[in-house]
Amino acid sequence: MKRHFNTLVVTLKGELDAHYAGFVREKIDNEILNSKVKNLIFDFSRLEFMDSSGIGVIIGRYKSIKAVGGKVIIVKPNRQIKRIIDISGIQKLIPVNDNLDEAIKKLL
Amino acid sequence: MDNYIKIEFKSKGVNESLARIVVAAFVSRLDPTLDELADIKTAVSEAVTNAIIHAYDDEEGVVYITCELNGKEVKVIVEDKGKGIEDVKQAMQPLFTTKPEEERSGMGFTVMETFMDTLEVISQKGKGTTVIMTKKIK
């Protein structure tokens, strides 16, 4: 996790399923609470696999970020993850971007 | 049937990734595309998650997976002896979840349906649930 001013960039690696969702959720929530960031970027460029448990993680964080008037962006999901995102319909609420630097700039 | 495997494992979350890998490795002999393999892995992940989180409610149980290859068709059967689903039709509705407080998205069956060619769910309250999915490798 990295902070760019008031934006938290969470880079996830490996696989996000129900087993790891709780751990990821807790880590991000602690960071949001402690560093008082406003915006959140999910950097999925190094995430190889995600099932619908990941959607729960994204929506949960989206709600808390939205409550403080912030924005959430998803960056570089692979094809499999993009399909899960498309089916869920969350791309109507959360933009998907192909470039991390661009996403960070958008939130500055 | 040309070939099959059967595996069973304790209903622990840590076994989810193993279930995905085993099925994917077995299906690989049909020479699927990366997308087809990702589809099957995702569907297996959803079915196994349901068994662990919903059927056994994080209590101890056993998850059974059978994977059959028939020509170019893959059949995956995920079975549990957990609490069963009272209303299968309702459970299969997109976004329906009994566990919103755990941030379950209610998309498990929708994902299985979308990523596989066919999906059948047989469940009996108190007895368990069987999920049967097929997909043709092109």
XYZ file of C-alpha atoms in Angstrom:
246
model
C 0.000 0.000 0.000
C 1.233 3.434 -0.925
C -0.101 6.879 -0.310
C -0.145 9.695 -2.854
C -1.358 12.741 -0.929
C -4.896 11.783 0.031
C -5.124 8.757 -2.273
C -4.335 5.253 -1.079
C -3.031 2.863 -3.738
C -3.583 -0.797 -2.826
C -1.590 -3.169 -5.024
C -2.877 -6.722 -4.727
C -0.792 -9.709 -5.783
C -1.655 -13.345 -6.415
C -5.213 -14.500 -5.875
C -8.171 -12.860 -4.129
C -10.794 -15.387 -3.033
C -13.036 -15.819 0.021
C -10.098 -17.076 2.046
C -8.014 -13.930 1.591
C -10.871 -11.422 1.382
C -11.073 -10.962 5.165
C -7.354 -10.288 5.464
C -7.348 -7.797 2.578
C -10.418 -6.037 3.951
C -8.898 -5.609 7.386
C -5.598 -4.279 6.047
C -7.244 -1.705 3.804
C -9.731 -0.581 6.458
C -6.957 -0.073 9.010
C -4.986 1.999 6.545
C -8.020 4.113 5.589
C -8.706 4.739 9.271
C -5.139 5.467 10.308
C -3.945 7.550 7.393
C -7.268 9.323 6.857
C -7.067 9.047 3.058
C -9.959 10.226 0.954
C -9.574 8.242 -2.277
C -8.716 4.639 -3.015
C -7.136 2.955 -6.030
C -7.263 -0.824 -6.401
C -4.174 -1.630 -8.463
C -4.935 -5.061 -9.943
C -1.976 -5.127 -12.343
C -0.365 -7.940 -10.334
C -3.538 -9.757 -9.288
C -3.798 -13.038 -11.192
C -7.188 -14.284 -10.047
C -10.288 -12.936 -8.336
C -13.726 -14.449 -7.716
C -16.902 -12.730 -6.531
C -15.458 -12.421 -3.020
C -13.334 -9.624 -4.473
C -16.462 -7.776 -5.576
C -17.604 -7.782 -1.940
C -14.262 -6.290 -0.901
C -14.475 -3.567 -3.570
C -18.095 -2.601 -2.837
C -17.484 -2.518 0.924
C -14.558 -0.113 0.532
C -16.454 1.933 -2.051
C -19.193 2.547 0.508
C -16.823 3.815 3.188
C -14.836 5.973 0.745
C -18.020 7.418 -0.714
C -19.215 8.268 2.793
C -16.268 10.655 3.172
C -16.801 12.125 -0.290
C -13.905 10.255 -1.898
C -13.515 8.283 -5.117
C -12.470 4.734 -5.984
C -10.731 3.638 -9.196
C -9.794 0.121 -10.323
C -6.577 -0.134 -12.328
C -5.492 -2.815 -14.808
C -7.640 -5.857 -14.065
C -6.743 -8.879 -16.236
C -9.344 -10.375 -18.587
C -10.751 -12.836 -16.048
C -11.103 -10.165 -13.355
C -12.569 -7.701 -15.869
C -15.309 -10.222 -16.675
C -16.241 -10.574 -12.991
C -16.338 -6.772 -12.711
C -18.531 -6.540 -15.830
C -21.006 -9.147 -14.571
C -21.280 -7.419 -11.190
C -22.149 -4.056 -12.727
C -19.809 -2.179 -10.345
C -18.120 -0.453 -13.261
C -21.173 1.818 -13.298
C -20.033 3.149 -9.926
C -16.311 2.605 -10.047
C -14.265 3.558 -13.125
C -11.757 1.067 -14.514
C -8.507 2.578 -15.787
C -5.592 0.991 -17.646
C -2.905 3.277 -16.295
C -2.000 3.780 -12.634
C -0.343 7.190 -13.074
C -3.367 8.469 -14.946
C -5.674 7.181 -12.216
C -3.589 8.898 -9.521
C -3.615 12.158 -11.512
C -7.390 11.989 -11.829
C -7.729 11.958 -8.081
C -5.224 14.754 -7.329
C -16.734 -41.045 -19.955
C -13.136 -40.664 -21.091
C -11.551 -39.776 -17.796
C -12.364 -38.495 -14.322
C -10.873 -37.459 -10.999
C -12.418 -37.294 -7.553
C -11.026 -35.249 -4.701
C -12.285 -34.502 -1.231
C -10.970 -32.023 1.290
C -11.793 -30.389 4.605
C -14.008 -27.326 4.275
C -11.205 -24.862 4.941
C -10.813 -21.658 2.969
C -7.149 -22.349 2.441
C -8.161 -25.346 0.248
C -10.039 -23.172 -2.257
C -6.957 -22.362 -4.302
C -5.943 -26.030 -4.300
C -9.364 -27.049 -5.677
C -9.029 -24.522 -8.508
C -5.527 -25.668 -9.395
C -6.348 -29.401 -9.356
C -9.383 -28.999 -11.637
C -7.496 -26.642 -13.961
C -4.555 -29.039 -14.204
C -6.866 -31.953 -15.034
C -8.810 -29.962 -17.654
C -5.561 -28.804 -19.266
C -5.302 -32.051 -21.230
C -8.212 -30.865 -23.409
C -5.954 -27.990 -24.478
C -8.303 -25.165 -23.430
C -7.554 -21.487 -24.047
C -6.378 -19.404 -21.091
C -9.806 -17.762 -20.998
C -11.614 -21.112 -20.881
C -9.341 -22.282 -18.088
C -9.890 -19.034 -16.165
C -13.666 -19.487 -16.560
C -13.560 -22.986 -15.080
C -11.265 -21.914 -12.231
C -13.597 -19.059 -11.348
C -16.711 -21.256 -11.396
C -15.006 -23.873 -9.198
C -13.932 -21.137 -6.802
C -17.513 -19.884 -6.459
C -18.954 -23.362 -5.895
C -16.321 -24.276 -3.314
C -16.765 -20.930 -1.520
C -20.496 -21.606 -1.270
C -19.833 -25.024 0.244
C -17.364 -23.710 2.817
C -19.058 -20.454 3.793
C -22.748 -21.237 3.360
C -23.226 -25.003 3.492
C -20.933 -25.575 6.455
C -21.115 -22.034 7.805
C -17.413 -22.166 8.606
C -17.912 -25.357 10.611
C -16.028 -28.515 9.790
C -17.203 -30.548 6.843
C -15.994 -32.199 3.682
C -16.195 -30.851 0.135
C -16.259 -33.403 -2.705
C -15.289 -32.557 -6.262
C -15.643 -34.808 -9.270
C -14.317 -33.656 -12.619
C -15.202 -35.656 -15.733
C -13.905 -35.286 -19.252
C -16.090 -36.504 -22.060
C -14.770 -35.680 -25.516
C -14.355 -31.916 -25.381
C -16.817 -31.514 -22.533
C -15.836 -30.825 -18.939
C -18.236 -31.673 -16.136
C -17.501 -30.431 -12.624
C -19.562 -31.657 -9.676
C -19.088 -29.891 -6.339
C -20.874 -31.542 -3.456
C -21.287 -30.892 0.249
C -23.193 -32.524 3.100
C -23.971 -29.192 4.719
C -27.167 -27.436 5.654
C -28.653 -27.279 2.163
C -30.505 -24.453 0.434
C -34.155 -23.953 1.298
C -35.089 -22.069 -1.863
C -32.673 -22.783 -4.705
C -34.470 -20.454 -7.119
C -34.146 -17.546 -4.715
C -30.504 -18.381 -3.932
C -29.726 -18.254 -7.658
C -31.105 -14.733 -8.071
C -28.284 -12.270 -8.795
C -27.216 -10.339 -5.687
C -29.204 -12.563 -3.310
C -27.134 -13.283 -0.224
C -27.841 -14.495 3.289
C -24.605 -12.929 4.477
C -24.546 -9.223 3.544
C -22.743 -8.418 6.808
C -19.776 -10.443 5.596
C -19.797 -8.491 2.343
C -20.799 -11.518 0.297
C -21.803 -10.121 -3.070
C -24.542 -12.641 -3.867
C -23.004 -13.288 -7.265
C -21.702 -16.826 -6.889
C -24.349 -18.636 -8.943
C -24.492 -15.808 -11.496
C -20.752 -16.170 -12.076
C -21.044 -19.978 -12.408
C -23.913 -19.564 -14.861
C -22.059 -16.996 -16.943
C -18.690 -18.733 -17.043
C -19.956 -22.265 -17.694
C -22.351 -23.590 -20.368
C -24.795 -25.283 -17.988
C -25.452 -25.120 -14.267
C -27.665 -27.349 -12.193
C -28.152 -27.024 -8.438
C -29.705 -29.823 -6.421
C -30.228 -29.206 -2.733
C -32.073 -30.657 0.186
C -32.415 -28.876 3.502
C -30.241 -30.504 6.130
C -28.749 -32.931 3.613
C -26.486 -30.874 1.423
C -26.046 -29.370 -2.014
C -24.741 -30.648 -5.334
C -23.671 -28.229 -8.040
C -23.219 -29.693 -11.528
C -21.579 -27.547 -14.184
C -20.519 -28.335 -17.740
C -18.475 -26.505 -20.323
C -17.439 -27.426 -23.839
C -13.852 -26.654 -24.734
C -13.784 -25.224 -28.259
